[in-house]
Amino acid sequence: MAASAGELAGLRRATAAVRPVPARRGGANELCLAPFHHPHQQGGSRRQRRGLKVVAAISEELPKLAATGKGMRPEKVPVRVALTVRRKHKEDIKEAVAGHLDALWDMVGRSVALELISTKIHPKTKKPLQSGQASIKDWCQKRGVKGEHVVYTAEFMVDSDFGEPGAINVVNRHQREFFLESIVVQGGLPCGPVYFACNSWVQSTMELPAKRVFFSNKPYLPSQTPPGLRELREKELKDLRGDGTGVRKFSDRIYDYATYNDLGNPDRGKEFIRPILGGEKIPYPRRCRTGRPPTDTNMLAESRVEKPHKIYVPRDEAFEELKQGAFSSGRLRAVLHTLIPSMIATISAETHNFQGFHHVDNLYKEGLRLKLGLQEHLFQKISLVQKIQESSEGMLRYDTPSILSRDKFAWLRDDEFARQTVAGINPINIERLAVFPPVSKLDPAIYGSPESSITEAHIAGQLDGLTVQQAMDEAKLFILDYHDVYLPFLDRINAIEGRKAYATRTILFLTQAGTLKPIAIELCLPPSQPGEPRQSKVLTPLCDATSNWLWMLAKAHVSSNDAGVHQLVNHWLRTHAIMEPFILAAHRRLSAMHPIFKLLHPHMRYTLEINALARQSLISADGVIESCFTPGPVSGEISAAYYRDHWRFDLEGLPADLLRRGVAVEDATQPHGIRLLIEDYPYANDGLLLWSAISNWVESYVQLYYPDAATVQSDDELQGWYHETINVGHADLRHAPWWPPLSTPEDLASVLTTLVWLASAQHAALNFGQYPLGGYVPNRPPLMRRLLPDPERDAAEYAAFLADPHRFFLNAMPGVLEATKFMAVVDTLSTHSPDEEY
């Protein structure tokens, strides 16, 4: 039966994409048609088009095929890809040369190539549909383009039924890595534009031969992963986990676990040996594995990488250029701030105590000479000092801390001392006094009687006519209790030259005005022999001058205790170290496509790099924390003791923490379900607003993907993340009964809210106020160098105190070298990064 004209037209459309084949000679029933050419293919070779014929069988089925499209090869459609690459603001000579070489390589075919991967699979092979490779065609031409961002393009021809691009393979055949910020795919596909947020370094194939895969912004639960992406999803996670062996290269993107066995450096000597944190002996969270070889003298200790050499973190966890620039600038400022005092100390026999409070003030006002109160002949010995002073005076001058900006003498008053317990750098240690006298939980066979030496007689006159029991019943008494934190370590701390400490307890009273005031401070030393009575003294605020100076010294020792706990426990452990296992497990077990990974990712940013730098310079043996804070070489052990005895993930959320400390009670009538017992508690007042906002947002987000418990329980990636976090990252506490379940959307929202809170608002509260309040050392000394004067222990020292209590107080503070080093560090830590996200 002959085909009609309309059917032949349909035939032409149906055969447009059929691969042309030469016509067979002599066939009686052949129909020769000119090949159909898509308009976008007009630039093709004429030589290929000439003489080619399409063979079509004439049958009764042909009109049906033409009409329905069944059995046709799809048309080819053009797809355009735009890549946004972020360049460095500044390139050194080596990088500039490498950039020119990359441009030359690009010209000879060593280019950046792309490959689109569909969400669909081939019906026969069951493999993902893939485009051919296409090279970026304008890399060389745009070498000279100015600007931070450069957009490059590539073009593909894909089948019209290719489906939605769900992933892109990127192959970098250049010599150096580049930072790929984003990709946009658009063109003739019915799905419309597809966006890829990459924000990742793409290594050269000379460094890492494997292709880099990037997934589109569209989130998928594991069970909802399109067929074309399932295999890639699993492979990408496997690659990120690595095999647990080998030394990590800086270009690696491998996330794995290790103990804190790199804090000490036994090869330098016995004084630099530190215990391994993590394991049955000393429980601790795990950190990111680097695979460095062991030290020469201890096979269990990992060799160290000292400044200025880099320490491994997965490549995409390293600081981006803006952050690195700000950090380097802060580090330079810190070096300049501490370099001069260090150089002076090496040539001067004096210890350089502050000679008066005006010398402390001069740190913020005047030049270098007035800063240190040094003699001219010292400057003549160091020409470098004069050059630095002349060229960098602005860098050498400290900013005035906010504690001094409104009231220069506020730090001297008791009400300001108490206010900082609820609105200062460390507002999360104050507790409601539940038992009087306070009782220790330490072993009395070693540390003596557990009861405090504070009696009702010490505080009765400070309670506005109430008895102690009445004040407790009315929630008027609160406590800062650092007794058990420090007492087991005091013998070792006080054996360090130039360092003295007590284990302190401070009782505070909530006045009718709603403000707190300190009414008693207990200073304890361990017994000289196990089981003997502790050495303890109790001080109260008095009116005479001598007692007032002793009271000020007692408050300074409390602040020193508080500073150590703040830095080692509340800041480092509870917002940095405990987060690292959650972050490592997220990268190892949650695909970049997973909606929970997308939620967590902004809050995990930079944490691994910051923690690595902390291991290198801050919490390491003889690092900044050991040098500047009371605990010194036992810093890691104090942090680990808190983790072992007190840290509980289920109580790290703000409402749970407030209830645990007794500073709030449950109250369903209140907006957040709790009522604060200290109404003027700025940290808690503001924190609850933030907590509520985070909680509501997280709950809404979770509900989008997890409508019921079954979806939570069946999510293998999610369950794998939480299981690995607990059983590997927090392995030493894995059997603790308090780990929250992860069975319902409510469970998931609670866990995520706590993590977001710790990484954002809680960290900000504990970090960014360090210099504004702690930058004035007398307000918050990080360490003390003298115990209180005691006529029975040292009559001569007591006489010197009576003769000049002002000088004794300053000499008990950190010296110029310790103070400036501490100030430089907290100034750097308190600085906001230019690319901080809010």
Short mmCIF file of N, CA, C and O in Angstrom, two decimals, residues 360-435:
data_model
loop_
_atom_site.label_atom_id
_atom_site.label_comp_id
_atom_site.label_asym_id
_atom_site.label_seq_id
_atom_site.Cartn_x
_atom_site.Cartn_y
_atom_site.Cartn_z
N VAL A 360 48.97 49.41 82.36
CA VAL A 360 48.02 48.56 81.65
C VAL A 360 47.24 49.41 80.65
O VAL A 360 47.06 49.03 79.49
N ASP A 361 46.80 50.60 81.11
CA ASP A 361 46.03 51.48 80.23
C ASP A 361 46.84 51.89 79.01
O ASP A 361 46.30 52.08 77.91
N ASN A 362 48.16 52.02 79.17
CA ASN A 362 49.00 52.46 78.06
C ASN A 362 49.10 51.43 76.94
O ASN A 362 49.53 51.76 75.84
N LEU A 363 48.72 50.20 77.23
CA LEU A 363 48.69 49.20 76.16
C LEU A 363 47.73 49.62 75.05
O LEU A 363 47.89 49.24 73.90
N TYR A 364 46.69 50.40 75.39
CA TYR A 364 45.66 50.78 74.43
C TYR A 364 45.85 52.21 73.91
O TYR A 364 45.21 52.59 72.94
N LYS A 365 46.73 52.97 74.56
CA LYS A 365 46.79 54.39 74.23
C LYS A 365 48.09 54.81 73.54
O LYS A 365 48.07 55.53 72.56
N GLU A 366 49.20 54.37 74.11
CA GLU A 366 50.47 54.98 73.76
C GLU A 366 51.32 54.08 72.88
O GLU A 366 50.90 53.03 72.43
N GLY A 367 52.55 54.53 72.68
CA GLY A 367 53.50 53.80 71.86
C GLY A 367 54.12 52.65 72.62
O GLY A 367 53.82 52.37 73.78
N LEU A 368 55.05 52.02 71.95
CA LEU A 368 55.66 50.81 72.47
C LEU A 368 56.38 51.05 73.78
O LEU A 368 56.30 50.25 74.70
N ARG A 369 57.09 52.16 73.90
CA ARG A 369 57.89 52.38 75.10
C ARG A 369 56.99 52.54 76.32
O ARG A 369 57.28 51.99 77.38
N LEU A 370 55.90 53.29 76.15
CA LEU A 370 55.00 53.46 77.27
C LEU A 370 54.24 52.18 77.58
O LEU A 370 53.82 51.96 78.70
N LYS A 371 54.07 51.36 76.55
CA LYS A 371 53.41 50.08 76.79
C LYS A 371 54.15 49.27 77.84
O LYS A 371 53.56 48.68 78.73
N LEU A 372 55.45 49.22 77.71
CA LEU A 372 56.22 48.31 78.54
C LEU A 372 56.87 49.00 79.73
O LEU A 372 57.36 48.33 80.63
N GLY A 373 56.92 50.34 79.72
CA GLY A 373 57.56 51.03 80.81
C GLY A 373 59.04 50.69 80.89
O GLY A 373 59.59 50.50 81.97
N LEU A 374 59.69 50.61 79.73
CA LEU A 374 61.07 50.16 79.67
C LEU A 374 62.03 51.34 79.57
O LEU A 374 61.66 52.44 79.19
N GLN A 375 63.25 51.06 79.86
CA GLN A 375 64.28 52.09 79.82
C GLN A 375 64.83 52.23 78.40
O GLN A 375 64.82 51.29 77.61
N GLU A 376 65.35 53.41 78.10
CA GLU A 376 65.86 53.70 76.77
C GLU A 376 66.97 52.76 76.35
O GLU A 376 67.08 52.37 75.18
N HIS A 377 67.81 52.35 77.31
CA HIS A 377 68.97 51.54 76.92
C HIS A 377 68.56 50.18 76.36
O HIS A 377 69.27 49.59 75.55
N LEU A 378 67.36 49.70 76.73
CA LEU A 378 66.89 48.42 76.19
C LEU A 378 66.58 48.56 74.70
O LEU A 378 66.84 47.65 73.92
N PHE A 379 66.02 49.70 74.32
CA PHE A 379 65.73 49.90 72.90
C PHE A 379 66.98 50.03 72.07
O PHE A 379 67.03 49.62 70.92
N GLN A 380 68.00 50.61 72.65
CA GLN A 380 69.24 50.78 71.91
C GLN A 380 69.90 49.44 71.60
O GLN A 380 70.70 49.33 70.68
N LYS A 381 69.56 48.42 72.36
CA LYS A 381 70.15 47.10 72.14
C LYS A 381 69.46 46.33 71.01
O LYS A 381 69.99 45.35 70.51
N ILE A 382 68.23 46.75 70.65
CA ILE A 382 67.47 46.02 69.64
C ILE A 382 67.04 47.01 68.56
O ILE A 382 66.03 47.69 68.69
N SER A 383 67.77 47.04 67.47
CA SER A 383 67.43 47.97 66.40
C SER A 383 66.11 47.60 65.74
O SER A 383 65.36 48.47 65.28
N LEU A 384 65.80 46.28 65.70
CA LEU A 384 64.56 45.84 65.08
C LEU A 384 63.35 46.42 65.80
O LEU A 384 62.34 46.76 65.17
N VAL A 385 63.46 46.58 67.11
CA VAL A 385 62.35 47.14 67.88
C VAL A 385 62.03 48.54 67.40
O VAL A 385 60.87 48.90 67.18
N GLN A 386 63.09 49.34 67.19
CA GLN A 386 62.86 50.72 66.74
C GLN A 386 62.22 50.74 65.35
O GLN A 386 61.32 51.53 65.08
N LYS A 387 62.68 49.84 64.46
CA LYS A 387 62.13 49.80 63.10
C LYS A 387 60.66 49.41 63.12
O LYS A 387 59.84 49.99 62.41
N ILE A 388 60.33 48.39 63.93
CA ILE A 388 58.93 47.96 64.02
C ILE A 388 58.08 49.07 64.61
O ILE A 388 56.97 49.34 64.16
N GLN A 389 58.64 49.75 65.62
CA GLN A 389 57.88 50.82 66.24
C GLN A 389 57.58 51.93 65.25
O GLN A 389 56.48 52.47 65.19
N GLU A 390 58.57 52.26 64.41
CA GLU A 390 58.40 53.35 63.47
C GLU A 390 57.43 53.00 62.35
O GLU A 390 56.66 53.83 61.88
N SER A 391 57.44 51.74 61.89
CA SER A 391 56.65 51.36 60.72
C SER A 391 55.30 50.75 61.05
O SER A 391 54.43 50.71 60.21
N SER A 392 55.11 50.26 62.27
CA SER A 392 53.90 49.49 62.58
C SER A 392 53.24 49.92 63.87
O SER A 392 52.66 49.12 64.57
N GLU A 393 53.34 51.20 64.18
CA GLU A 393 52.80 51.65 65.47
C GLU A 393 51.32 51.33 65.60
O GLU A 393 50.83 50.95 66.66
N GLY A 394 50.56 51.48 64.49
CA GLY A 394 49.14 51.16 64.56
C GLY A 394 48.88 49.72 64.88
O GLY A 394 47.94 49.38 65.59
N MET A 395 49.72 48.82 64.34
CA MET A 395 49.54 47.40 64.59
C MET A 395 49.95 47.04 66.01
O MET A 395 49.47 46.06 66.56
N LEU A 396 50.83 47.83 66.60
CA LEU A 396 51.33 47.50 67.93
C LEU A 396 50.41 48.00 69.03
O LEU A 396 50.60 47.67 70.19
N ARG A 397 49.45 48.81 68.68
CA ARG A 397 48.56 49.37 69.69
C ARG A 397 47.28 48.54 69.75
O ARG A 397 46.67 48.24 68.74
N TYR A 398 46.86 48.17 70.96
CA TYR A 398 45.64 47.39 71.14
C TYR A 398 44.41 48.30 71.12
O TYR A 398 44.46 49.45 71.54
N ASP A 399 43.30 47.73 70.65
CA ASP A 399 42.03 48.44 70.76
C ASP A 399 41.59 48.45 72.21
O ASP A 399 41.84 47.51 72.96
N THR A 400 40.89 49.51 72.59
CA THR A 400 40.40 49.61 73.96
C THR A 400 39.22 48.66 74.15
O THR A 400 38.23 48.75 73.42
N PRO A 401 39.28 47.72 75.09
CA PRO A 401 38.16 46.80 75.32
C PRO A 401 36.93 47.55 75.78
O PRO A 401 37.02 48.58 76.45
N SER A 402 35.77 47.01 75.43
CA SER A 402 34.52 47.69 75.76
C SER A 402 34.29 47.80 77.26
O SER A 402 33.56 48.67 77.70
N ILE A 403 34.91 46.92 78.05
CA ILE A 403 34.74 46.97 79.50
C ILE A 403 35.23 48.30 80.06
O ILE A 403 34.78 48.75 81.13
N LEU A 404 36.12 48.98 79.32
CA LEU A 404 36.65 50.26 79.77
C LEU A 404 35.97 51.45 79.11
O LEU A 404 36.17 52.59 79.54
N SER A 405 35.21 51.22 78.08
CA SER A 405 34.73 52.33 77.25
C SER A 405 33.71 53.20 77.96
O SER A 405 33.70 54.42 77.80
N ARG A 406 32.84 52.60 78.77
CA ARG A 406 31.80 53.39 79.44
C ARG A 406 32.18 53.79 80.85
O ARG A 406 31.90 54.90 81.29
N ASP A 407 32.78 52.86 81.56
CA ASP A 407 33.13 53.12 82.96
C ASP A 407 34.46 52.44 83.23
O ASP A 407 34.52 51.21 83.37
N LYS A 408 35.50 53.22 83.32
CA LYS A 408 36.85 52.69 83.46
C LYS A 408 37.02 51.87 84.72
O LYS A 408 37.86 50.96 84.77
N PHE A 409 36.22 52.14 85.74
CA PHE A 409 36.40 51.46 87.03
C PHE A 409 35.29 50.45 87.34
O PHE A 409 35.21 49.94 88.46
N ALA A 410 34.46 50.15 86.35
CA ALA A 410 33.34 49.24 86.58
C ALA A 410 33.84 47.88 87.04
O ALA A 410 33.20 47.23 87.89
N TRP A 411 34.96 47.41 86.51
CA TRP A 411 35.46 46.07 86.81
C TRP A 411 35.80 45.89 88.29
O TRP A 411 35.85 44.76 88.79
N LEU A 412 36.00 47.00 89.00
CA LEU A 412 36.35 46.92 90.42
C LEU A 412 35.15 46.57 91.29
O LEU A 412 35.31 46.06 92.41
N ARG A 413 33.94 46.82 90.80
CA ARG A 413 32.76 46.71 91.64
C ARG A 413 32.21 45.29 91.67
O ARG A 413 32.29 44.55 90.68
N ASP A 414 31.62 44.93 92.79
CA ASP A 414 31.05 43.60 92.96
C ASP A 414 29.88 43.36 92.02
O ASP A 414 29.68 42.24 91.53
N ASP A 415 29.07 44.39 91.79
CA ASP A 415 27.90 44.18 90.93
C ASP A 415 28.32 43.86 89.49
O ASP A 415 27.66 43.08 88.80
N GLU A 416 29.43 44.44 89.03
CA GLU A 416 29.92 44.13 87.69
C GLU A 416 30.51 42.72 87.65
O GLU A 416 30.29 41.98 86.67
N PHE A 417 31.22 42.33 88.69
CA PHE A 417 31.72 40.96 88.79
C PHE A 417 30.57 39.96 88.68
O PHE A 417 30.65 38.96 87.95
N ALA A 418 29.47 40.24 89.40
CA ALA A 418 28.31 39.34 89.37
C ALA A 418 27.59 39.42 88.03
O ALA A 418 27.12 38.39 87.51
N ARG A 419 27.49 40.62 87.46
CA ARG A 419 26.79 40.77 86.18
C ARG A 419 27.43 39.92 85.08
O ARG A 419 26.74 39.35 84.23
N GLN A 420 28.73 39.80 85.13
CA GLN A 420 29.42 39.05 84.09
C GLN A 420 29.15 37.55 84.18
O GLN A 420 29.40 36.82 83.22
N THR A 421 28.61 37.08 85.28
CA THR A 421 28.25 35.66 85.37
C THR A 421 27.01 35.34 84.55
O THR A 421 26.76 34.17 84.23
N VAL A 422 26.23 36.37 84.19
CA VAL A 422 25.02 36.16 83.39
C VAL A 422 25.05 36.91 82.07
O VAL A 422 24.21 36.69 81.20
N ALA A 423 26.04 37.79 81.89
CA ALA A 423 26.10 38.59 80.66
C ALA A 423 27.53 38.78 80.19
O ALA A 423 27.79 39.68 79.39
N GLY A 424 28.44 37.95 80.65
CA GLY A 424 29.84 38.10 80.28
C GLY A 424 30.29 37.08 79.26
O GLY A 424 29.49 36.53 78.49
N ILE A 425 31.59 36.82 79.27
CA ILE A 425 32.17 35.88 78.31
C ILE A 425 31.70 34.46 78.58
O ILE A 425 31.56 33.65 77.66
N ASN A 426 31.48 34.15 79.84
CA ASN A 426 31.14 32.78 80.23
C ASN A 426 29.87 32.76 81.08
O ASN A 426 29.93 32.55 82.29
N PRO A 427 28.71 32.95 80.45
CA PRO A 427 27.47 33.06 81.23
C PRO A 427 26.76 31.73 81.44
O PRO A 427 25.56 31.72 81.73
N ILE A 428 27.48 30.60 81.32
CA ILE A 428 26.79 29.30 81.35
C ILE A 428 27.28 28.39 82.49
O ILE A 428 27.06 27.19 82.44
N ASN A 429 27.91 28.99 83.51
CA ASN A 429 28.33 28.17 84.65
C ASN A 429 27.59 28.47 85.94
O ASN A 429 27.65 27.67 86.88
N ILE A 430 26.89 29.57 86.00
CA ILE A 430 26.17 29.90 87.22
C ILE A 430 25.04 28.89 87.42
O ILE A 430 24.33 28.51 86.48
N GLU A 431 24.89 28.41 88.66
CA GLU A 431 23.87 27.43 89.01
C GLU A 431 23.09 27.90 90.22
O GLU A 431 23.59 28.67 91.05
N ARG A 432 21.89 27.38 90.37
CA ARG A 432 21.13 27.62 91.59
C ARG A 432 21.74 26.77 92.71
O ARG A 432 22.08 25.60 92.50
N LEU A 433 21.92 27.36 93.86
CA LEU A 433 22.45 26.64 95.02
C LEU A 433 21.36 25.71 95.56
O LEU A 433 20.32 26.17 96.03
N ALA A 434 21.62 24.42 95.50
CA ALA A 434 20.61 23.43 95.91
C ALA A 434 20.90 22.84 97.28
O ALA A 434 19.98 22.36 97.95
N VAL A 435 22.15 22.86 97.70
CA VAL A 435 22.55 22.27 98.98
C VAL A 435 23.48 23.24 99.69
O VAL A 435 24.39 23.81 99.08
#
